PDB file of C-alpha atoms in Angstrom:
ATOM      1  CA  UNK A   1     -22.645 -27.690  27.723  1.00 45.00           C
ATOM      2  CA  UNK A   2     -23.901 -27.254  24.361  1.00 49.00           C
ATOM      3  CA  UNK A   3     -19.982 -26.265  23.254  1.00 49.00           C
ATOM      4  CA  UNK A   4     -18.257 -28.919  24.801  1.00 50.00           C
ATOM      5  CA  UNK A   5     -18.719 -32.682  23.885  1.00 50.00           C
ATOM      6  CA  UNK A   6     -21.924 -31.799  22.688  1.00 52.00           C
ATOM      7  CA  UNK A   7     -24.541 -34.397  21.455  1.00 55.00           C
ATOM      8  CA  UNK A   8     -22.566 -34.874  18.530  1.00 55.00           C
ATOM      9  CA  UNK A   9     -18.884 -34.484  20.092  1.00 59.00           C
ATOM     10  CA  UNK A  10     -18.179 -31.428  18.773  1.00 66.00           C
ATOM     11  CA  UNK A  11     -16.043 -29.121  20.748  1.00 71.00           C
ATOM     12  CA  UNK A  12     -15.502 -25.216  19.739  1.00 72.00           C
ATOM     13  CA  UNK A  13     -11.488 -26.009  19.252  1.00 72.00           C
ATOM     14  CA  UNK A  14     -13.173 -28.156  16.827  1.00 69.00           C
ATOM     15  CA  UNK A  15     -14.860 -25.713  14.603  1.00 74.00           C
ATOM     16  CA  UNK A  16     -12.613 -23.304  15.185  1.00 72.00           C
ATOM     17  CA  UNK A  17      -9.947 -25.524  13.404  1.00 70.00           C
ATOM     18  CA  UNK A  18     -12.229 -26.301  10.394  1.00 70.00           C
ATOM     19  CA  UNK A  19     -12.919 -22.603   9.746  1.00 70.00           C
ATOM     20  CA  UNK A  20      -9.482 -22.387  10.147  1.00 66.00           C
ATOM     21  CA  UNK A  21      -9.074 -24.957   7.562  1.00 63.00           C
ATOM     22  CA  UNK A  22     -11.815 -23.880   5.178  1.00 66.00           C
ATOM     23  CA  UNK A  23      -9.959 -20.244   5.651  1.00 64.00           C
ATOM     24  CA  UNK A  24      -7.009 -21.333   4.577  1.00 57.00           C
ATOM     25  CA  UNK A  25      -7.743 -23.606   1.529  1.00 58.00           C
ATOM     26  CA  UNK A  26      -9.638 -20.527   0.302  1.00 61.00           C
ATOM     27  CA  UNK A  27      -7.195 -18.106   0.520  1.00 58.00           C
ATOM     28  CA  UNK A  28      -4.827 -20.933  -0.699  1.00 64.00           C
ATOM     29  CA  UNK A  29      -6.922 -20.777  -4.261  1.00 76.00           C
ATOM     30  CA  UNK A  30      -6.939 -17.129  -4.635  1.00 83.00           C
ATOM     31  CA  UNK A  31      -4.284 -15.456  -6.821  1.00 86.00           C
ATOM     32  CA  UNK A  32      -3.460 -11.563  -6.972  1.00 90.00           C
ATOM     33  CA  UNK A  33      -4.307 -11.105 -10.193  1.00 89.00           C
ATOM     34  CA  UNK A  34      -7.773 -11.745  -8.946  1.00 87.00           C
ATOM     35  CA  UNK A  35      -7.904  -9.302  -6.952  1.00 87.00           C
ATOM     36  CA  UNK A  36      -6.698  -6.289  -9.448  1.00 90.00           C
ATOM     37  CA  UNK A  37      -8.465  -7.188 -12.078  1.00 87.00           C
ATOM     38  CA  UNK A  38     -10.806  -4.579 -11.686  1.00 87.00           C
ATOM     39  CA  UNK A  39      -8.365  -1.687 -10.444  1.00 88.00           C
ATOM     40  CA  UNK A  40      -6.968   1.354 -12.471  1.00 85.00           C
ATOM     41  CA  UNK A  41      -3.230   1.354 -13.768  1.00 83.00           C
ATOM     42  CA  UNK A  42      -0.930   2.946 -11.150  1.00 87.00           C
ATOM     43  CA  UNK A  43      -0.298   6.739 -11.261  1.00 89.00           C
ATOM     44  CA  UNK A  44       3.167   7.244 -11.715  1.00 92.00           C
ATOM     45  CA  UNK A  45       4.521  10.415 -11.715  1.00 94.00           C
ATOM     46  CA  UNK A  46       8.884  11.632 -12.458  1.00 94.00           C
ATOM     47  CA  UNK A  47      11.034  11.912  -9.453  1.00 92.00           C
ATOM     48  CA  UNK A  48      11.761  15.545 -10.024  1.00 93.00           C
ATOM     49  CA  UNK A  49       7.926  16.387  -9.929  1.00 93.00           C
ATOM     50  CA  UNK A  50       7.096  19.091  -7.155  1.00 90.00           C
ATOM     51  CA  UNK A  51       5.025  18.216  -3.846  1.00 88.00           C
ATOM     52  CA  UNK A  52       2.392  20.585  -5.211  1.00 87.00           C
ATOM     53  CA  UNK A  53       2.497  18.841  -8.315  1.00 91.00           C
ATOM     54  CA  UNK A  54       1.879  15.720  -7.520  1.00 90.00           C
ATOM     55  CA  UNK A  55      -0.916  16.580  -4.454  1.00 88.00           C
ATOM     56  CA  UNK A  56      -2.923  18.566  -7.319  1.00 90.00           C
ATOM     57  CA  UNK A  57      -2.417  14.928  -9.547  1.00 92.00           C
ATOM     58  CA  UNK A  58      -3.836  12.919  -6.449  1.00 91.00           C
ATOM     59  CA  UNK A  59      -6.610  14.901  -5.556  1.00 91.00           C
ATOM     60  CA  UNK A  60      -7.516  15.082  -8.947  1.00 94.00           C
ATOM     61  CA  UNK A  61      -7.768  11.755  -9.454  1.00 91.00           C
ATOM     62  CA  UNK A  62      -9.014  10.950  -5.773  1.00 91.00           C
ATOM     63  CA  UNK A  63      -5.476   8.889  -4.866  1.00 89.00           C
ATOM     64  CA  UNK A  64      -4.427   8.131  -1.802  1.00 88.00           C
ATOM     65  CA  UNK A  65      -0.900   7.279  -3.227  1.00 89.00           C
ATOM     66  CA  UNK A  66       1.378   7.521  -6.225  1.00 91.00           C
ATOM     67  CA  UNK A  67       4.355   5.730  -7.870  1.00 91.00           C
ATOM     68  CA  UNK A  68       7.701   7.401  -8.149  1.00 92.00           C
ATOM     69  CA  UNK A  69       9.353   6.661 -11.944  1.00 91.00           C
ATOM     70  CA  UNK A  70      13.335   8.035 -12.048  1.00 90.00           C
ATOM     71  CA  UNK A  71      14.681   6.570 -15.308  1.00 89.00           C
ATOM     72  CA  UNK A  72      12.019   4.022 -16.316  1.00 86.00           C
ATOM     73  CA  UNK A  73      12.029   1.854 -12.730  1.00 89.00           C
ATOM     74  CA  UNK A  74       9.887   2.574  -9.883  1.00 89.00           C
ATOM     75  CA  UNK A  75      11.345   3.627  -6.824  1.00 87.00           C
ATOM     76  CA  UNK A  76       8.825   3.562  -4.264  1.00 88.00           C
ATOM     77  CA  UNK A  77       5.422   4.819  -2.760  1.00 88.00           C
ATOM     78  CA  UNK A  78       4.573   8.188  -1.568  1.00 88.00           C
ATOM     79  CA  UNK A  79       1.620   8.471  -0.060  1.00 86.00           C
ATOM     80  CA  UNK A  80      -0.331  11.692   1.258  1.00 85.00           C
ATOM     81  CA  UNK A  81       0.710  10.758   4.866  1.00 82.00           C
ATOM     82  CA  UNK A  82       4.345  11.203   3.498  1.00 81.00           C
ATOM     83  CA  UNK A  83       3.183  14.257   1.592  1.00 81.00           C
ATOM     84  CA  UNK A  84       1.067  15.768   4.040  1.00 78.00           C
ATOM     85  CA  UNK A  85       3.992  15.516   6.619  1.00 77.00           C
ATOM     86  CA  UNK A  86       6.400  17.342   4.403  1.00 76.00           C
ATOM     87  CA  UNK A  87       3.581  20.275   3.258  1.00 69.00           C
ATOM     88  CA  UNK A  88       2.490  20.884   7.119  1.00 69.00           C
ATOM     89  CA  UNK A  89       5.937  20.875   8.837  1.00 66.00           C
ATOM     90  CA  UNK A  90       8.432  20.578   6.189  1.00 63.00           C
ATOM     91  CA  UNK A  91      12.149  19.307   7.261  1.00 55.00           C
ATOM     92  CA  UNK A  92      13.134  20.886  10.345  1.00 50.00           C
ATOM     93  CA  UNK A  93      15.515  19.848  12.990  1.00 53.00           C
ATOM     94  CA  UNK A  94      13.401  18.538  16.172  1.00 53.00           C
ATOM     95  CA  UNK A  95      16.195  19.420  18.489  1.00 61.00           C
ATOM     96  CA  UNK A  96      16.296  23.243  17.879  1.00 60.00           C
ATOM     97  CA  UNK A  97      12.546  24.050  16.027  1.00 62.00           C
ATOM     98  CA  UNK A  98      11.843  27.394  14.225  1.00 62.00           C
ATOM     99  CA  UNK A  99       8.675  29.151  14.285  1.00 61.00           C
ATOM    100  CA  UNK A 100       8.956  29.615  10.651  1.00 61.00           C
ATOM    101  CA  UNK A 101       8.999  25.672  10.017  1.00 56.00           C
ATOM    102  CA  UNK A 102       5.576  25.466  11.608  1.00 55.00           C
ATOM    103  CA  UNK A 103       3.584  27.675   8.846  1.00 54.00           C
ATOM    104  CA  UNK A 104       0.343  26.082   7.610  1.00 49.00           C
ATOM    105  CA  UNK A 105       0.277  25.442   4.024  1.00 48.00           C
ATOM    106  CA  UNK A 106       2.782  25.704   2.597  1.00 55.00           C
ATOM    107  CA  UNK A 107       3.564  25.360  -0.606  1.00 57.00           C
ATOM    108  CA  UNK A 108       6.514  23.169  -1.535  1.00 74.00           C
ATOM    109  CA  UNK A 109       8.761  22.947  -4.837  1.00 80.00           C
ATOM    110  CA  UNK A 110      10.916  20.068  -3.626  1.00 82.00           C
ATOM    111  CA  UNK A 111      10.939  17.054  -5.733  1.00 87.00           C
ATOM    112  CA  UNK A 112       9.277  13.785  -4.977  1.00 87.00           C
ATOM    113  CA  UNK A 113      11.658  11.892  -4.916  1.00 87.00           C
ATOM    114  CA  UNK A 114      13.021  13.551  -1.929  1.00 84.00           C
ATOM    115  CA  UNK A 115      10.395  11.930   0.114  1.00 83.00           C
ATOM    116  CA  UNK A 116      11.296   8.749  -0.616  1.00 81.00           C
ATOM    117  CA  UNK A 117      13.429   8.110   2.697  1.00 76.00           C
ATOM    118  CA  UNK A 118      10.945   8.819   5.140  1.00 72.00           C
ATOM    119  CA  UNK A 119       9.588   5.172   5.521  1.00 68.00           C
ATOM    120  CA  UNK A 120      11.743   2.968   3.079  1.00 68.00           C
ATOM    121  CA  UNK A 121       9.653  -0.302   4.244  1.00 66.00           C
ATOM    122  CA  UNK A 122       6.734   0.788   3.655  1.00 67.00           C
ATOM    123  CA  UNK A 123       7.126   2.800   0.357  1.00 72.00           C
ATOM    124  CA  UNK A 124       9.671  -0.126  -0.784  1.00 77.00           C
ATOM    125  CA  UNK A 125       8.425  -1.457  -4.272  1.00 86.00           C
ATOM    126  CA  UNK A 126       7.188  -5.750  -3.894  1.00 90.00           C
ATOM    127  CA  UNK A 127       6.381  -6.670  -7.478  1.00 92.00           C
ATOM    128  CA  UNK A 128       4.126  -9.901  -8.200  1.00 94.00           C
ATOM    129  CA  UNK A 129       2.839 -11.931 -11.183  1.00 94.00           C
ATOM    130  CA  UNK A 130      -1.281 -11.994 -11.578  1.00 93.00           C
ATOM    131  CA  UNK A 131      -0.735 -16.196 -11.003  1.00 92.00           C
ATOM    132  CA  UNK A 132       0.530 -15.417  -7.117  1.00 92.00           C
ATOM    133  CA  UNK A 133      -0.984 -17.006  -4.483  1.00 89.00           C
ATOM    134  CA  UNK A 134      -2.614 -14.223  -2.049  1.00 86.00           C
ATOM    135  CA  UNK A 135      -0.367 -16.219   1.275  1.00 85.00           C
ATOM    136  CA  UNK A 136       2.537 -14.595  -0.455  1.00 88.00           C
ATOM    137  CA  UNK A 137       2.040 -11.092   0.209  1.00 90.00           C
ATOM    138  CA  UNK A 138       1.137 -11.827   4.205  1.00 87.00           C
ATOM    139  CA  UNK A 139       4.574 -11.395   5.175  1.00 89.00           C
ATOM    140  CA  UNK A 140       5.367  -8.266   3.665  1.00 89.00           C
ATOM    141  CA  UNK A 141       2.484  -6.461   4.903  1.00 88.00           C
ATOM    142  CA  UNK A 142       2.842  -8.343   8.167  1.00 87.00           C
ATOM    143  CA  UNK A 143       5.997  -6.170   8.235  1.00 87.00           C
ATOM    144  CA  UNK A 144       4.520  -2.936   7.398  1.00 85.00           C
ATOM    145  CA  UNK A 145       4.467  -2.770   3.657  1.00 87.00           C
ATOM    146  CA  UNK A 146       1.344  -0.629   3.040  1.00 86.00           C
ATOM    147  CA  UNK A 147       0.822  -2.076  -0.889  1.00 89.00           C
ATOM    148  CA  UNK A 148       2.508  -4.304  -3.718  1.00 93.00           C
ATOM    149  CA  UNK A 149       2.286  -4.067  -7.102  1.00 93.00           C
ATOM    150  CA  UNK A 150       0.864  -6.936  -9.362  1.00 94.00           C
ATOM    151  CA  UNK A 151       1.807  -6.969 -13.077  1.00 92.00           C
ATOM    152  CA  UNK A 152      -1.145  -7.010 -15.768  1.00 90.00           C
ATOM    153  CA  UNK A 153      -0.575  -7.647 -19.005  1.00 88.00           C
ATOM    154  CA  UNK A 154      -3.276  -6.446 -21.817  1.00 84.00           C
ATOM    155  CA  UNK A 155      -2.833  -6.205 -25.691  1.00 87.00           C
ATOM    156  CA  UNK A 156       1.138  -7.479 -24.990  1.00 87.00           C
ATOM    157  CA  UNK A 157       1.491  -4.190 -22.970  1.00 88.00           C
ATOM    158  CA  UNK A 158       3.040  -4.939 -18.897  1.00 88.00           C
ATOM    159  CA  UNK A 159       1.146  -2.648 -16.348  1.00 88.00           C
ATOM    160  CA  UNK A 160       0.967  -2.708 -12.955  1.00 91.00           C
ATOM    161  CA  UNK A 161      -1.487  -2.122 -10.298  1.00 92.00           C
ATOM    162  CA  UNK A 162      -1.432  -1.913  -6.741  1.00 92.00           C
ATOM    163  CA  UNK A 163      -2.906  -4.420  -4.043  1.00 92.00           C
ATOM    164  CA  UNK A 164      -2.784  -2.578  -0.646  1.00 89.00           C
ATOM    165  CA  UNK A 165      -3.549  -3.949   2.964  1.00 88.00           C
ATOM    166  CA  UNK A 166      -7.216  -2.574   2.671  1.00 86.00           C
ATOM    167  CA  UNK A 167      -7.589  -4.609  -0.190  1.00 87.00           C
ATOM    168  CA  UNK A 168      -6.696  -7.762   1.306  1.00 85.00           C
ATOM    169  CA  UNK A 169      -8.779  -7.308   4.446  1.00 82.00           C
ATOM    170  CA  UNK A 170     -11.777  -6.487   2.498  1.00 80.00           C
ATOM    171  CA  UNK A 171     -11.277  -9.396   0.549  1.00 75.00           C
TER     172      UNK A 171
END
């Protein structure tokens, strides 16, 4: 057949393994810095900022995440999964529910931060340098970590800016 030991001995193994190959010594040559370059500086926002706060922050500035700050050091990801979870059904106990937990919109004054234990792999902090080969993040978000953060650095100023799963699939 025309995919077996074809005319010119080419087998589909074959050129499955050199797109393999070609795959690989691509992704081998890209770095994460690459692949930020053109992405906003994270939104951060204070532990102690409200759930209401920080949903008006990420709508206005069409987020789908933000950066938790308690004493200068990023603590993790909360995203509006996270957020949404907490603002539809709050923190009840599954075993013995109450009516009252299951209001719809509600508005919540709890702090951020509080949210933080909900999925501690996936809103864990993974910090890279710009020069970081794209393999290197694989295994983390093999594991379920959502995004990483890649350092910039502009006019001798560090920021940071997120690479997320999406990214590296659309890539």
């Amino acid at each position: 057949g025309i995919w077996s030991a074809g005319r010119f001995g080419i087998t589909l193994d074959g050129i499955r393994l050199v797109f393999r190959l070609l795959f690989l010594t691509m992704v081998g040559l890209i770095t994460l810095g690459s692949l930020v370059f053109d992405k906003p500086n994270l939104l951060k926002v204070d532990g102690d900022t409200t759930l209401d706060d920080v949903l008006a922050l990420m709508y206005k500035h069409n987020l789908t995440y933000v950066v938790v700050e308690e004493n200068g050091k990023y603590c993790g990801f909360v995203s509006t999964m996270e957020l949404m979870t907490e603002v539809a059904f709050g923190s009840f106990e599954w075993e013995k529910p109450n009516p009252e937990d299951f209001e719809v919109f509600k508005s919540s004054k709890m702090p951020v931060k509080e949210l933080l234990e909900l999925n501690p792999r996936e809103q864990g902090i993974y910090c890279y340098e710009p020069t970081e080969l794209l393999q290197f993040v694989f295994k983390p978000m093999s594991d379920g970590v959502r995004r990483v953060l890649v350092s910039v650095r502009e006019a001798g100023h560090t920021s940071y800016r997120s690479l997320s799963q999406f990214d590296v699939i659309r890539y």
